[in-house]
Short mmCIF file of C-alpha atoms and ligand atoms in Angstrom, two decimals:
data_model
loop_
_atom_site.label_atom_id
_atom_site.label_comp_id
_atom_site.label_asym_id
_atom_site.label_seq_id
_atom_site.Cartn_x
_atom_site.Cartn_y
_atom_site.Cartn_z
CA UNK A 1 93.44 29.77 70.11
CA UNK A 2 94.99 26.31 70.19
CA UNK A 3 91.57 24.67 70.38
CA UNK A 4 89.58 26.26 67.56
CA UNK A 5 85.94 27.28 67.83
CA UNK A 6 83.89 24.69 65.93
CA UNK A 7 82.68 25.54 62.43
CA UNK A 8 79.16 24.32 63.12
CA UNK A 9 78.88 26.75 66.04
CA UNK A 10 80.17 29.65 63.94
CA UNK A 11 77.71 28.84 61.14
CA UNK A 12 74.84 29.00 63.61
CA UNK A 13 76.06 32.31 65.03
CA UNK A 14 76.39 33.77 61.53
CA UNK A 15 72.79 32.86 60.75
CA UNK A 16 71.60 34.37 64.03
CA UNK A 17 73.69 37.51 64.14
CA UNK A 18 73.73 38.39 60.43
CA UNK A 19 75.41 41.84 60.00
CA UNK A 20 76.68 41.75 63.62
CA UNK A 21 78.56 38.52 63.04
CA UNK A 22 81.89 40.08 61.94
CA UNK A 23 82.08 42.21 65.11
CA UNK A 24 81.21 39.11 67.19
CA UNK A 25 83.93 37.06 65.46
CA UNK A 26 86.59 39.74 66.00
CA UNK A 27 86.15 39.38 69.76
CA UNK A 28 87.87 35.98 69.62
CA UNK A 29 91.11 37.80 68.77
CA UNK A 30 90.97 39.66 72.08
CA UNK A 31 91.80 38.56 75.62
CA UNK A 32 88.97 37.73 78.00
CA UNK A 33 88.00 40.43 80.49
CA UNK A 34 89.00 40.01 84.10
CA UNK A 35 86.99 41.15 87.06
CA UNK A 36 86.91 41.12 90.83
CA UNK A 37 84.06 41.84 93.19
CA UNK A 38 84.65 43.45 96.57
CA UNK A 39 83.44 41.37 99.52
CA UNK A 40 81.55 43.99 101.48
CA UNK A 41 81.28 41.58 104.42
CA UNK A 42 84.97 42.42 104.93
CA UNK A 43 85.57 45.87 103.46
CA UNK A 44 83.48 48.63 101.89
CA UNK A 45 84.08 49.66 98.30
CA UNK A 46 85.55 53.09 99.05
CA UNK A 47 88.09 51.61 101.49
CA UNK A 48 88.98 48.90 98.98
CA UNK A 49 89.59 51.48 96.28
CA UNK A 50 92.14 53.14 98.56
CA UNK A 51 94.09 49.93 99.20
CA UNK A 52 93.52 48.17 95.85
CA UNK A 53 96.89 46.71 94.91
CA UNK A 54 96.38 47.05 91.15
CA UNK A 55 94.65 49.37 88.76
CA UNK A 56 90.92 48.86 88.81
CA UNK A 57 88.10 50.26 86.73
CA UNK A 58 84.41 50.16 87.73
CA UNK A 59 82.09 47.66 86.08
CA UNK A 60 79.03 49.78 85.15
CA UNK A 61 76.35 47.27 86.18
CA UNK A 62 77.85 46.18 89.52
CA UNK A 63 78.74 48.78 92.18
CA UNK A 64 81.08 46.35 93.91
CA UNK A 65 82.67 45.03 90.70
CA UNK A 66 85.88 46.15 89.01
CA UNK A 67 87.90 45.26 85.94
CA UNK A 68 91.55 44.65 86.60
CA UNK A 69 93.17 44.65 83.23
CA UNK A 70 96.89 44.63 83.82
CA UNK A 71 97.24 42.42 86.86
CA UNK A 72 97.44 38.72 86.07
CA UNK A 73 97.77 37.37 89.59
CA UNK A 74 94.83 38.73 91.54
CA UNK A 75 94.09 35.15 92.67
CA UNK A 76 97.45 34.94 94.44
CA UNK A 77 97.26 38.23 96.23
CA UNK A 78 97.08 38.45 100.01
CA UNK A 79 93.79 40.37 99.83
CA UNK A 80 92.25 37.49 97.92
CA UNK A 81 93.38 35.05 100.59
CA UNK A 82 91.93 37.33 103.27
CA UNK A 83 88.56 37.30 101.48
CA UNK A 84 88.53 40.97 100.49
CA UNK A 85 87.40 40.12 96.97
CA UNK A 86 86.14 37.34 94.75
CA UNK A 87 87.44 36.93 91.23
CA UNK A 88 84.46 36.81 88.91
CA UNK A 89 83.79 37.25 85.27
CA UNK A 90 82.40 40.82 84.84
CA UNK A 91 79.17 39.88 83.02
CA UNK A 92 78.47 37.13 85.61
CA UNK A 93 78.19 39.92 88.19
CA UNK A 94 75.03 41.13 86.49
CA UNK A 95 73.09 38.03 87.60
CA UNK A 96 72.84 38.86 91.31
CA UNK A 97 72.44 42.56 90.53
CA UNK A 98 69.32 41.56 88.59
CA UNK A 99 68.21 39.22 91.41
CA UNK A 100 68.54 42.18 93.82
CA UNK A 101 68.34 40.22 97.12
CA UNK A 102 67.43 42.14 100.24
CA UNK A 103 68.56 41.69 103.88
CA UNK A 104 66.20 39.41 105.76
CA UNK A 105 65.15 37.37 102.72
CA UNK A 106 65.50 33.64 102.14
CA UNK A 107 67.46 32.98 98.95
CA UNK A 108 68.19 29.76 97.07
CA UNK A 109 71.17 29.35 94.76
CA UNK A 110 70.32 25.98 93.25
CA UNK A 111 73.54 25.37 91.30
CA UNK A 112 76.02 27.23 93.43
CA UNK A 113 79.60 25.99 92.94
CA UNK A 114 82.16 27.49 92.87
CA UNK A 115 80.23 30.26 94.58
CA UNK A 116 80.24 33.39 92.41
CA UNK A 117 76.53 34.08 92.84
CA UNK A 118 76.35 32.79 96.43
CA UNK A 119 79.14 35.07 97.64
CA UNK A 120 77.62 38.01 95.76
CA UNK A 121 74.23 37.37 97.43
CA UNK A 122 75.92 37.23 100.84
CA UNK A 123 77.67 40.49 100.19
CA UNK A 124 74.29 42.08 99.45
CA UNK A 125 72.22 40.70 102.31
CA UNK A 126 74.93 40.83 104.99
CA UNK A 127 74.18 38.85 108.13
CA UNK A 128 70.41 39.24 107.85
CA UNK A 129 68.51 36.56 105.98
CA UNK A 130 69.37 33.08 104.86
CA UNK A 131 71.18 31.60 101.87
CA UNK A 132 70.61 28.00 100.85
CA UNK A 133 73.44 27.15 98.47
CA UNK A 134 72.95 23.83 96.71
CA UNK A 135 75.39 22.02 94.46
CA UNK A 136 74.69 18.64 92.90
CA UNK A 137 78.36 17.76 92.30
CA UNK A 138 80.18 16.52 95.40
CA UNK A 139 83.62 17.49 94.06
CA UNK A 140 82.55 21.03 93.25
CA UNK A 141 80.83 21.60 96.59
CA UNK A 142 84.21 21.49 98.37
CA UNK A 143 85.33 24.55 96.39
CA UNK A 144 82.04 26.22 97.19
CA UNK A 145 82.69 25.67 100.90
CA UNK A 146 86.21 27.07 100.61
CA UNK A 147 84.94 30.24 98.97
CA UNK A 148 82.10 30.63 101.46
CA UNK A 149 84.59 30.20 104.33
CA UNK A 150 87.15 32.57 102.81
CA UNK A 151 84.49 35.27 102.44
CA UNK A 152 83.30 34.73 106.04
CA UNK A 153 79.62 33.99 105.24
CA UNK A 154 77.62 32.96 108.32
CA UNK A 155 73.94 32.80 107.41
CA UNK A 156 74.15 29.88 105.01
CA UNK A 157 73.57 26.15 104.61
CA UNK A 158 75.29 24.08 101.94
CA UNK A 159 73.31 21.24 100.36
CA UNK A 160 74.45 18.53 97.97
CA UNK A 161 71.18 17.57 96.35
CA UNK A 162 69.36 17.05 93.10
CA UNK A 163 66.99 20.01 92.69
CA UNK A 164 63.93 17.72 92.71
CA UNK A 165 64.72 16.66 96.29
CA UNK A 166 64.29 20.22 97.55
CA UNK A 167 60.54 20.29 96.98
CA UNK A 168 59.53 18.48 100.15
CA UNK A 169 61.21 20.74 102.72
CA UNK A 170 61.20 24.01 100.79
CA UNK A 171 57.78 24.41 99.14
CA UNK A 172 57.04 28.15 98.75
CA UNK A 173 59.90 28.90 101.13
CA UNK A 174 62.13 31.28 99.19
CA UNK A 175 61.79 34.99 98.44
CA UNK A 176 64.28 34.74 95.61
CA UNK A 177 65.91 31.95 93.65
CA UNK A 178 68.81 32.01 91.25
CA UNK A 179 69.18 29.27 88.64
CA UNK A 180 72.65 29.78 87.20
CA UNK A 181 72.18 26.79 84.98
CA UNK A 182 74.69 24.28 83.67
CA UNK A 183 74.99 25.11 79.97
CA UNK A 184 77.00 24.59 76.79
CA UNK A 185 79.25 27.52 77.76
CA UNK A 186 79.42 29.23 74.35
CA UNK A 187 79.81 32.59 76.06
CA UNK A 188 83.03 31.36 77.71
CA UNK A 189 84.76 30.16 74.52
CA UNK A 190 87.28 33.01 74.68
CA UNK A 191 88.63 31.80 78.02
CA UNK A 192 87.70 28.13 78.22
CA UNK A 193 89.29 25.70 75.70
CA UNK A 194 87.35 22.75 77.18
CA UNK A 195 84.04 24.46 76.41
CA UNK A 196 85.21 24.95 72.79
CA UNK A 197 86.33 21.36 72.56
CA UNK A 198 83.24 19.64 73.92
CA UNK A 199 80.68 21.84 72.16
CA UNK A 200 78.13 20.00 70.01
CA UNK A 201 74.58 20.66 68.95
CA UNK A 202 73.58 17.50 70.82
CA UNK A 203 75.03 18.96 73.99
CA UNK A 204 73.13 22.21 73.45
CA UNK A 205 69.88 20.25 73.24
CA UNK A 206 70.73 18.04 76.19
CA UNK A 207 71.60 21.12 78.31
CA UNK A 208 68.26 22.69 77.40
CA UNK A 209 66.45 19.59 78.71
CA UNK A 210 68.39 19.77 82.00
CA UNK A 211 67.69 23.49 82.30
CA UNK A 212 63.95 22.98 81.83
CA UNK A 213 63.95 20.28 84.47
CA UNK A 214 65.80 22.46 86.97
CA UNK A 215 63.29 25.28 86.44
CA UNK A 216 60.37 22.85 86.87
CA UNK A 217 61.88 21.65 90.12
CA UNK A 218 62.52 25.07 91.61
CA UNK A 219 59.28 26.79 90.52
CA UNK A 220 57.30 25.36 93.51
CA UNK A 221 59.99 26.48 95.94
CA UNK A 222 59.34 30.16 95.30
CA UNK A 223 56.79 32.13 97.31
CA UNK A 224 54.07 33.80 95.27
CA UNK A 225 55.34 37.29 94.59
CA UNK A 226 58.91 35.96 94.66
CA UNK A 227 61.65 36.51 92.07
CA UNK A 228 63.45 33.83 90.07
CA UNK A 229 66.49 34.72 87.99
CA UNK A 230 67.57 32.30 85.28
CA UNK A 231 71.00 32.72 83.73
CA UNK A 232 73.37 30.93 81.41
CA UNK A 233 76.77 31.71 79.92
CA UNK A 234 75.77 30.58 76.46
CA UNK A 235 74.30 32.09 73.30
CA UNK A 236 72.14 29.29 71.92
CA UNK A 237 68.45 30.26 71.69
CA UNK A 238 67.50 26.70 72.68
CA UNK A 239 69.08 27.17 76.16
CA UNK A 240 67.90 30.73 76.63
CA UNK A 241 64.71 32.22 75.15
CA UNK A 242 63.67 28.63 74.23
CA UNK A 243 63.85 27.43 77.84
CA UNK A 244 61.99 30.50 79.13
CA UNK A 245 59.31 30.21 76.43
CA UNK A 246 58.53 26.60 77.38
CA UNK A 247 58.69 27.40 81.09
CA UNK A 248 56.10 30.17 80.72
CA UNK A 249 53.83 27.85 78.72
CA UNK A 250 53.94 25.30 81.52
CA UNK A 251 53.86 27.79 84.41
CA UNK A 252 51.58 30.70 83.46
CA UNK A 253 51.80 32.01 87.02
CA UNK A 254 55.25 33.34 86.07
CA UNK A 255 55.92 36.48 84.05
CA UNK A 256 59.12 38.04 82.75
CA UNK A 257 60.03 41.29 84.43
CA UNK A 258 61.90 44.26 83.09
CA UNK A 259 65.14 44.74 84.97
CA UNK A 260 66.69 48.13 85.63
CA UNK A 261 69.92 46.65 84.37
CA UNK A 262 68.52 46.09 80.90
CA UNK A 263 69.78 49.57 79.98
CA UNK A 264 73.30 48.13 79.88
CA UNK A 265 72.51 45.12 77.72
CA UNK A 266 70.76 43.84 74.59
CA UNK A 267 67.24 42.51 74.70
CA UNK A 268 66.10 38.91 74.34
CA UNK A 269 65.32 37.59 70.86
CA UNK A 270 61.78 36.09 70.71
CA UNK A 271 62.06 35.69 66.92
CA UNK A 272 64.85 33.12 67.38
CA UNK A 273 62.42 30.72 69.09
CA UNK A 274 59.11 31.89 67.61
CA UNK A 275 58.19 33.04 71.09
CA UNK A 276 56.03 35.80 72.60
CA UNK A 277 57.17 39.42 72.50
CA UNK A 278 57.65 39.50 76.27
CA UNK A 279 60.85 37.44 75.76
CA UNK A 280 62.38 40.76 74.75
CA UNK A 281 62.51 41.57 78.48
CA UNK A 282 65.27 38.95 78.83
CA UNK A 283 68.83 40.26 78.60
CA UNK A 284 71.63 39.22 76.29
CA UNK A 285 75.18 40.19 77.18
CA UNK A 286 77.34 40.05 74.10
CA UNK A 287 81.16 40.30 74.18
CA UNK A 288 81.09 42.61 71.15
CA UNK A 289 78.67 44.96 72.94
CA UNK A 290 79.87 45.00 76.56
CA UNK A 291 83.26 44.48 78.23
CA UNK A 292 82.85 40.88 79.31
CA UNK A 293 82.03 37.36 78.16
CA UNK A 294 78.66 36.09 76.90
CA UNK A 295 75.63 35.74 79.17
CA UNK A 296 71.86 35.48 79.16
CA UNK A 297 69.63 36.59 82.06
CA UNK A 298 65.86 36.38 82.59
CA UNK A 299 64.12 37.87 85.61
CA UNK A 300 60.85 36.13 86.39
CA UNK A 301 58.18 36.88 88.94
CA UNK A 302 55.71 34.41 90.39
CA UNK A 303 52.38 36.18 90.25
CA UNK A 304 50.03 36.43 93.20
CA UNK A 305 50.34 37.42 96.79
CA UNK A 306 52.18 35.40 99.40
CA UNK A 307 49.91 32.44 100.06
CA UNK A 308 48.80 31.28 103.48
CA UNK A 309 50.83 28.12 102.97
CA UNK A 310 51.56 27.09 106.48
CA UNK A 311 55.30 26.76 106.73
CA UNK A 312 56.37 24.95 109.86
CA UNK A 313 59.94 25.61 110.93
CA UNK A 314 61.85 22.76 112.45
CA UNK A 315 61.24 22.35 116.18
CA UNK A 316 64.65 22.88 117.74
CA UNK A 317 65.68 20.07 120.02
CA UNK A 318 67.03 21.09 123.39
CA UNK A 319 70.75 21.76 123.05
CA UNK A 320 72.95 19.00 124.34
CA UNK A 321 74.90 21.30 126.60
CA UNK A 322 77.19 18.52 127.77
CA UNK A 323 78.47 17.73 124.30
CA UNK A 324 79.08 21.38 123.67
CA UNK A 325 81.20 21.73 126.78
CA UNK A 326 84.46 21.67 124.86
CA UNK A 327 83.16 24.37 122.55
CA UNK A 328 81.98 26.52 125.49
CA UNK A 329 85.36 26.14 127.12
CA UNK A 330 87.03 27.41 123.94
CA UNK A 331 84.47 30.21 123.48
CA UNK A 332 84.82 31.41 127.10
CA UNK A 333 88.57 31.54 126.85
CA UNK A 334 89.04 32.99 123.39
CA UNK A 335 85.88 34.62 122.03
CA UNK A 336 84.19 37.87 122.86
CA UNK A 337 80.78 37.28 121.29
CA UNK A 338 77.27 36.88 122.61
CA UNK A 339 76.87 33.11 122.53
CA UNK A 340 73.11 33.49 122.93
CA UNK A 341 73.06 34.75 119.35
CA UNK A 342 74.31 31.38 118.12
CA UNK A 343 72.09 28.41 117.40
CA UNK A 344 74.66 25.74 118.17
CA UNK A 345 74.27 22.18 116.94
CA UNK A 346 76.57 19.20 116.68
CA UNK A 347 76.58 17.05 113.58
CA UNK A 348 79.17 14.29 113.09
CA UNK A 349 81.46 15.93 115.68
CA UNK A 350 81.30 19.26 113.87
CA UNK A 351 79.84 22.23 115.73
CA UNK A 352 77.70 24.60 113.67
CA UNK A 353 75.77 27.78 114.08
CA UNK A 354 72.62 26.71 112.24
CA UNK A 355 70.59 29.59 110.80
CA UNK A 356 67.18 29.72 112.44
CA UNK A 357 63.91 29.19 110.58
CA UNK A 358 65.09 26.25 108.50
CA UNK A 359 62.67 23.42 107.79
CA UNK A 360 63.35 19.80 108.71
CA UNK A 361 66.18 18.60 106.46
CA UNK A 362 66.39 14.98 107.57
CA UNK A 363 65.82 13.58 104.08
CA UNK A 364 68.24 15.98 102.42
CA UNK A 365 71.98 15.60 101.84
CA UNK A 366 73.26 18.44 103.97
CA UNK A 367 76.93 19.18 103.32
CA UNK A 368 77.28 21.97 105.89
CA UNK A 369 74.47 22.67 108.34
CA UNK A 370 75.48 26.29 108.77
CA UNK A 371 78.48 28.36 109.81
CA UNK A 372 81.09 25.76 110.75
CA UNK A 373 82.52 26.63 114.16
CA UNK A 374 84.93 23.72 114.28
CA UNK A 375 85.40 20.09 115.23
CA UNK A 376 85.16 18.26 118.52
CA UNK A 377 88.36 16.26 118.86
CA UNK A 378 89.18 13.83 121.66
CA UNK A 379 89.70 16.30 124.50
CA UNK A 380 89.36 19.63 122.83
CA UNK A 381 87.53 21.78 120.36
CA UNK A 382 89.45 22.75 117.22
CA UNK A 383 88.16 25.98 115.62
CA UNK A 384 87.68 26.06 111.85
CA UNK A 385 89.12 28.54 109.39
CA UNK A 386 85.53 29.39 108.50
CA UNK A 387 84.93 30.44 112.13
CA UNK A 388 87.98 32.71 112.00
CA UNK A 389 86.90 34.30 108.73
CA UNK A 390 83.40 34.99 110.02
CA UNK A 391 84.75 36.83 113.08
CA UNK A 392 86.03 40.36 113.45
CA UNK A 393 89.38 40.77 115.25
CA UNK A 394 87.63 42.56 118.14
CA UNK A 395 85.50 39.45 118.72
CA UNK A 396 88.56 37.40 119.70
CA UNK A 397 90.51 37.81 122.93
CA UNK A 398 94.00 36.83 121.71
CA UNK A 399 94.86 38.53 118.44
CA UNK A 400 98.24 39.18 116.88
CA UNK A 401 99.04 41.14 113.74
CA UNK A 402 101.61 39.17 111.73
CA UNK A 403 104.23 41.03 109.74
CA UNK A 404 107.38 40.32 107.72
CA UNK A 405 108.85 36.82 107.96
CA UNK A 406 106.11 35.64 110.38
CA UNK A 407 103.49 36.53 107.85
CA UNK A 408 105.33 34.65 105.15
CA UNK A 409 105.79 31.59 107.35
CA UNK A 410 102.15 31.60 108.37
CA UNK A 411 100.91 31.81 104.78
CA UNK A 412 103.17 28.92 103.82
CA UNK A 413 101.75 26.79 106.61
CA UNK A 414 105.05 26.62 108.55
CA UNK A 415 105.50 26.60 112.31
CA UNK A 416 107.29 29.52 113.96
CA UNK A 417 108.53 30.66 117.35
CA UNK A 418 106.41 33.02 119.42
CA UNK A 419 106.88 34.04 123.05
CA UNK A 420 103.23 33.82 124.06
CA UNK A 421 101.17 31.81 126.53
CA UNK A 422 100.05 28.39 125.31
CA UNK A 423 96.69 28.30 123.53
CA UNK A 424 94.83 29.54 120.47
CA UNK A 425 95.55 32.87 118.78
CA UNK A 426 93.88 34.65 115.93
CA UNK A 427 96.31 36.13 113.44
CA UNK A 428 95.57 39.21 111.40
CA UNK A 429 97.30 40.86 108.48
CA UNK A 430 96.70 44.55 107.90
CA UNK A 431 93.99 44.14 110.55
CA UNK A 432 92.05 41.61 108.47
CA UNK A 433 91.57 38.13 109.88
CA UNK A 434 94.00 35.59 108.41
CA UNK A 435 93.37 32.47 110.54
CA UNK A 436 94.20 30.51 113.69
CA UNK A 437 97.38 29.27 115.24
CA UNK A 438 97.98 27.35 118.46
CA UNK A 439 100.92 28.20 120.66
CA UNK A 440 102.57 25.35 122.53
CA UNK A 441 105.83 25.94 124.42
CA UNK A 442 106.83 28.95 122.36
CA UNK A 443 106.07 27.35 118.97
CA UNK A 444 103.03 28.21 116.83
CA UNK A 445 101.26 25.28 115.23
CA UNK A 446 99.86 26.60 111.99
CA UNK A 447 96.15 26.24 111.22
CA UNK A 448 96.18 28.18 107.97
CA UNK A 449 94.35 25.79 105.62
CA UNK A 450 96.29 23.83 103.03
CA UNK A 451 93.95 24.88 100.23
CA UNK A 452 95.01 28.50 100.70
CA UNK A 453 98.73 28.01 100.99
CA UNK A 454 99.66 28.14 97.33
CA UNK A 455 99.93 31.89 97.19
CA UNK A 456 102.63 34.43 96.60
CA UNK A 457 103.01 36.88 99.42
CA UNK A 458 102.81 40.46 98.33
CA UNK A 459 104.10 42.81 100.94
CA UNK A 460 102.56 46.26 101.05
N1 SAM B 501 76.54 29.61 90.14
C1 SAM B 501 77.93 29.20 90.04
C2 SAM B 501 78.81 30.39 90.29
O1 SAM B 501 78.39 31.53 90.09
O2 SAM B 501 79.96 30.20 90.71
C3 SAM B 501 78.21 28.55 88.70
C4 SAM B 501 77.26 27.44 88.39
S1 SAM B 501 77.68 26.55 86.95
C5 SAM B 501 77.25 27.63 85.71
C6 SAM B 501 76.44 25.35 86.90
C7 SAM B 501 76.43 24.36 88.03
O3 SAM B 501 75.31 23.48 87.82
C8 SAM B 501 77.64 23.48 88.15
O4 SAM B 501 78.22 23.64 89.42
C9 SAM B 501 77.11 22.06 87.98
O5 SAM B 501 77.72 21.12 88.84
C10 SAM B 501 75.64 22.21 88.33
N2 SAM B 501 74.76 21.19 87.70
C11 SAM B 501 75.05 20.32 86.72
N3 SAM B 501 74.00 19.54 86.43
C12 SAM B 501 73.01 19.95 87.26
C13 SAM B 501 71.66 19.53 87.47
N4 SAM B 501 71.13 18.54 86.75
N5 SAM B 501 70.94 20.14 88.41
C14 SAM B 501 71.46 21.15 89.15
N6 SAM B 501 72.73 21.60 88.99
C15 SAM B 501 73.49 21.00 88.06
#
């Protein structure tokens, strides 16, 4: 390790772990574990296992998760570009398994970028239900959008807000909430030199203050009877059992639940924070005990039955059919979907399918109002990559499977010759959607997004 782990951190861990410390320390000599999670919106696990381009080994606590030990370039593979999987740290996959979201539910991911938990939730609830993915950092939310688009998620809104701003529209709105909190990142030291470098006890304390504030802000957003999962990728008791202890003191309507997944992991350590015994129900994922990096997870339930809080969904304004004309023209010509199923809205010249049942969000910084269909340009509608990725090939009228040199050109963003009628085409690769192109006079203008072009093409 070029950037060493700080002595002060190691001293603390030695005091906490006692006889386990040597085993913990030895882990720093090993490579971090790599994992990928199958995007079941695109392919089921059994089919993925048949086409998996590298050796994979199941991750015990996540039925869609796999270790890939030998392959270094899973992020450059065609299947990654096509959204068949998401690269995710194996222990991080436990968080949404503990959350256990169900189709039809409303779920908040309050600190969502780059999208590991959000995309996992989507994979579990499919097209039924609603995900509100919030990210406070404007730069990071762009990456969140790219991942959401690549995975083809449709029942989602992306917000760019401070958690405290969510209270007004979303009081007692959500069935489940995940707080994957910003933290000091001690559990990621093996793979993240920056986390090692910037670690300090002051930062641990400052993170614990932020974490408590986030929990305070999201607690009112959960329905009574709802589930809140709190997770960090750090070891410090102050950011883990300490945060939960103080939260329970302030919010006695919450209790810690046992999770079925606890059989894979260690228990919480109440003695480290002089806390109640129920903190044992939290889970600690240690690199010297499981194949993965360090994590902490607490599953909390808000006691009581669903209240009669009178949630009023936003009154939908009548659709401005005229403005949508360019979209309808495109949809008539190229799509084979029931347009009545879409709740179309225009926002800054972007056309969205906005999930139904959302509250009024006028005072909220909305980054994406829903599934982005595309943009209204001067005389035409330009479909988005996100639209393509949310569609199945059979839902588009003009589809072409790209092979060989065409495939390579498309993935590099180059134009190429194609003897086809002028207009939009959806391109597939191995029958999975790859993106749009527009034919004009025998030449394809490439609409494969720039942010995806930096990949190596692996032919089958
Ligand atoms: N859930 C993400 C995933 O699985 O890909 C990872 C989230 S990361 C651990 C924590 C996130 O919290 C970061 O994206 C960071 O920008 C955000 N964050 C930082 N300060 C915050 C605050 N005060 N309130 C809410 N989120 C914050």
